[in-house]
Amino acid sequence: MPASGRLADLRDRVARARDSDLWYHFTRSPVTVVAAAVTLLFLALAAAAPVLAPQNPFDAAALNIGDSRLPPAWIEGGQLRYPLGTDSQGRDVLSTILYGSRISLGVSAAATMFAMLLGVSLGLVSGYVGGRIENLIMRLADVQLSFPTILIALLIDGIARNALPKNVHQDLAIPILVLAIGMASWVQYARTVRGSTLVEKNKEYVQAARLIGQPTAHILFQHILPNVLGPVLVIATLGLGLAILTEATLSFLGLGVPATQPSLGTLIRIGNEVLFSGEWWMTIFPGVWLVALVLAVNLLGDWLRDALNPKLR
Amino acid sequence: MDTGHHLQGVETLGAKAAPVLQIEDLAVEFPTRRGILTAVDGVSLSIDPGEVLGVVGESGAGKSITGTAVIGLLEPPGRIARGRILLRGERIDGLPEDALRRIRGRRIGAVFQDPLTSLNPLYTVSQQLVETIRTHVDATPKEARRRAVQLLQEVGIPAAERRIDHYPHQFSGGMRQRVVIALALCANPELVIADEPTTALDVSIQAQIITLLKRMCRDHGAAVMLITHDMGVIAETADRVAVMYAGRLVEVGPVRDVIRQPRHPYTIGLMGSIPSVHRRVSRLVQIDGAMPRLNEIPPGCAFHPRCPQVFEPCRTLRPELTPTGSGAAACWLFGDAPPSPGKAGS
Amino acid sequence: MFAFILTRVANAILVMLVVAFVAFSLFNFVGDPVTNMLGENAPPDRKAELRLSLGLDEPMPFRFLRFLQHGVRGDFGMSFRNLQPVSSVLIARLPATLELSVMAVLLALGLGIPAGVYTGLHRNAWSSQAIQAASLVGVSIPSFLTGILLILVFSVKVTWLPSYGRGDVLRFGWWTTGLFTASGLKSLILPSITLALFQTTLIMRLVRSEMLEVLRTDYIKFARARGLSKRAVHFGHALKNTLVPVITITGLQLGSIIAFAIITETVFQWPGMGSLVIQAITFGDIPVLSAYLVLVSALFVTINLIVDLLYYFVDPRLRVGHVAGGV
């Protein structure tokens, strides 16, 4: 295809996307646009933390212990250099929040990805293959569904923590955490995808593909998967919010990320210890940041679910 | 016998009784982001007491929406854009919800398509019947229950005394629809709107249910607006038939006449496409093309792009219903089309 | 009906066996099982004796069986930290968690269900929108943060309510309750609100979406077409159909609350099983962890069983399945 053809093709796709119902409803809902913008902003800030943060809070050399426990800049005793104040080690709170949100988002996003991959694969397989495998997977799903996510993540992490020797666990803490949260969340994906797969499996285009002799993997990924992506996207967005909260909770309890890589939850825990002596900024700012992030993601997920639900349109 | 009564008797000898339902130039719109969709565009019809009027047309022709508008259950954003609906001469469109509620069930009953989903699965048939009866009639629970059992017997449920306490899922599809019919008629309404009452049922019992519906309505003095896409049902059951196309009425008339001698080209096509035991044809008639979508209705006569007898005025001027013997058709073949510009005296 | 109960019970037993196996593996392969059972400081000859009686050289299935035997009798060994039998440690903590959880469930249901019904019936009123917005914020705040904020406001800024502990408790047999003392009741307020808040918003949103679904059904449309009053349609029909799935939710809520109690108990230093398990994980107290796993699973499995049975009694479609003949 000549270059001009490809460009025209791309323009055509963009035009179609802009004309779609989804975009229409999106631009008509100011709350959602703001939520999406805020989410993107948080993501950008977290990703760019090393560049943006006024100070690297993990570099001991950069810290000045004399500057510890300073209130935010607009309160008497604060300094402009530390806009949100400092903690008991002299670390700039804004910087710790930026780095902390990086960890929070990193772990949560990875866990959500993992849950999605695991759940979607199991859903496709159990829906398409059926039989004993489907039975087994769905039974497992049912059992797991009766336990709350936080409990499963907690127990997996707790058991791993005790089963592995101390130094091994230190190194693997974050992957284990990702695994724990991911393993606690795969079920919703699997069930939804299985349902959709069952529906698509019986449609003529799939039967035709089978008759032609297309390999199963090809059928699954090229044909069935695209039809299933809508609901999966909704689950993933809402799941991201839940993952962020779960990670924060585990870290608050001291069971999540290691102390050397504090997430927002860890920051709140540390701040909580000095909260009652009146030094509120170490707890409140990370808290507000966390809530704002989760709220934005939840708004987006809620809107997405309503927008993709044909019954509500 | 007082004079008033006597005069009333004289009246009915000569003149026809007033129609139960009159729909005048009804239009129903749905505002959407792509503009306003007109699902029903200027439909006028009337139903006499005790008469069965069949409203027939393809899916999307606007027949169900007409029925829904009559009973006042249009879901927003759908709304009645213009026209009047008169029940025994009183206007009922645009009434407040309280007044509409008093009419529903009591003066207008409804039977919908799917008997499985029409009944609340958590309540017994008895509970649902007694509740409905007591809403419209002042009756004690015992009296209401007796009446309910009577109704069930009328609609042909065996062992009604016992089965009235069963739940909906314990009945078969046909039985459930009988219960629905009983529910629709328990307050003796003057009009019943039946929207595809047999479509969801097995072919083998469709005939039974439609016969039952007709009999029950006749026995309880109710007129019927029978909405369906199935011409066979209309032929068996209706007194008159109204054919709808793209939200408009294209032909109306007594059933025998419309079937034997359809006038409107669409109706002709419709009748020709029905296989018959009596006729021998090598091919069934097929109408090329498809009914237009609501946002793509052509100007003039909505059927003109597919009409084998299309001529000049059809493309630009929308035909009105013009009398054709015992009925009426909306087609320029029968009307006096105004002279088109450029054609000197035709 | 029996078949239904039987399959459910069989399922439950299967799940418990799997959980027991996980607990067993934990118990026996993490650290030394003998030490787990007797504690670090037991004399060596007792250890040898136990090692023999445990049959640690026996094949796995037998050891698992023995674990089950001990478990059924309530013997899960000795806690590392307290040097007391695990069972007594758990029993001491159970009432605290149960009281807190039940209070939270009552709060969550009492607020969540009416709010959900209201916002479902009046979906476009601005009060509905406001409640919905508040609930969205509610599900975005982690419960530990809620707890911290409540403490900040009610214990630090104003000293109305205590910020930790259970207050004075009365003992009835092995049960301890804080419900009959002033300090006990005051201590219960903040933790139960914290625990209930998250669940209240969840319940509210669930009930609302159920209600909206139900209001769209054909039987509601037919009910309206029959001229039934607004009250009859909304509360007689729609509400009843909405609440049936809410029963399942209630059961799951109780389980969920018991899990979230872990967090609340940590924030408020509430002496329940939740704070116990955190300590166990941090200190590597395997016997306690292992026993908690089994206990909590048993609780969840039982709750689910009861919910299944309840559902059976409430939804007639599950009870009398067969369709009577006739046309």
Coordinates of C-alpha atoms in Angstrom, one line a residue, chain A residues 139 143 145-148 150-151 154-155 157-159 161-163 166 242 245 248-250 252-255 265 268-269 272 275-276 280 283-284 287-288 290-291 294-296 298-299 302 305 309 311-312, chain C residues 11 14-15 22 26 30 123 136-137 139-142 144-145 148-149 151-152 156 198 205 213 216 252 255-256 259-260 262-263 266-267 277-278 280-286 289 292-293 296-297 300 304:
Chain A
R139 CA -14.8 -24.8 40.8
V143 CA -14.2 -21.4 46.0
L145 CA -14.7 -16.1 45.1
S146 CA -16.1 -16.8 48.6
F147 CA -12.9 -15.3 50.1
P148 CA -12.2 -11.5 50.0
I150 CA -7.5 -8.7 50.7
L151 CA -7.5 -11.9 52.7
L154 CA -2.6 -11.2 52.8
L155 CA -2.4 -14.9 53.3
D157 CA 2.1 -12.9 51.0
G158 CA 2.2 -13.9 54.7
I159 CA 2.9 -17.5 53.9
R161 CA 7.1 -14.3 53.8
N162 CA 7.5 -17.1 56.4
A163 CA 8.2 -19.9 54.0
K166 CA 14.7 -13.9 55.1
L242 CA -8.9 -2.3 44.0
L245 CA -6.1 -0.1 47.7
A248 CA -1.7 0.2 50.1
T249 CA -3.4 -1.8 52.8
L250 CA -0.8 -4.5 52.8
F252 CA 0.2 -0.1 55.8
L253 CA 0.1 -3.4 57.7
G254 CA 3.8 -3.7 57.2
L255 CA 3.3 -6.7 54.9
G265 CA 0.7 2.9 52.1
I268 CA 0.9 6.6 55.7
R269 CA 2.0 4.0 58.2
N272 CA 0.6 7.5 61.5
L275 CA 0.3 11.7 63.9
F276 CA -0.7 12.2 67.5
W280 CA -0.3 15.6 60.3
T283 CA -0.1 11.2 56.8
I284 CA -2.6 13.4 55.2
G287 CA -3.6 9.9 52.0
V288 CA -5.1 12.5 49.9
L290 CA -3.9 8.0 47.3
V291 CA -7.6 8.7 47.5
V294 CA -8.2 5.7 43.3
L295 CA -11.2 8.0 42.9
A296 CA -10.1 9.0 39.4
N298 CA -12.9 4.3 39.9
L299 CA -14.7 7.1 38.1
D302 CA -17.6 3.2 36.5
R305 CA -18.9 0.1 32.6
N309 CA -23.4 -1.7 28.8
K311 CA -28.8 -2.0 28.1
L312 CA -28.2 1.3 29.6
Chain C
N11 CA -18.3 -29.2 48.4
L14 CA -13.7 -30.8 49.9
V15 CA -12.7 -27.2 50.4
V22 CA -2.3 -26.1 52.9
L26 CA 2.7 -24.8 56.4
V30 CA 8.0 -24.3 57.5
R123 CA -32.4 7.7 40.3
L136 CA -18.0 6.6 45.0
V137 CA -15.6 8.5 47.3
V139 CA -15.1 3.0 47.9
S140 CA -12.0 4.9 47.0
I141 CA -10.8 5.5 50.6
P142 CA -9.0 2.5 52.1
F144 CA -7.2 2.1 57.4
L145 CA -7.2 5.7 56.3
I148 CA -6.9 7.1 61.1
L149 CA -9.0 10.1 60.1
I151 CA -9.2 8.8 65.4
L152 CA -7.8 12.1 64.4
V156 CA -7.3 13.7 69.2
F198 CA -16.5 0.5 53.1
R205 CA -24.3 0.4 45.1
E213 CA -32.3 -4.1 36.8
R216 CA -36.6 -2.8 33.8
L252 CA -20.6 -12.6 51.9
G255 CA -17.2 -12.9 55.6
S256 CA -15.7 -9.8 54.0
A259 CA -11.4 -10.2 56.8
F260 CA -11.4 -6.4 56.8
I262 CA -7.8 -7.4 60.3
I263 CA -7.1 -3.9 59.2
T266 CA -4.6 -3.1 63.7
V267 CA -5.5 0.6 63.5
V277 CA -2.8 -12.8 62.6
I278 CA -0.8 -9.8 61.7
A280 CA 1.7 -14.0 63.7
I281 CA 2.8 -13.2 60.2
T282 CA 5.3 -10.6 61.4
F283 CA 6.8 -12.9 64.0
G284 CA 6.6 -16.0 62.0
D285 CA 4.3 -17.7 64.4
I286 CA 3.4 -20.6 62.2
L289 CA -1.0 -18.7 61.2
Y292 CA -6.1 -19.0 61.6
L293 CA -6.2 -20.3 58.1
V296 CA -11.3 -18.6 58.9
S297 CA -11.8 -21.0 56.0
F300 CA -16.3 -18.7 55.3
N304 CA -21.5 -19.8 52.3

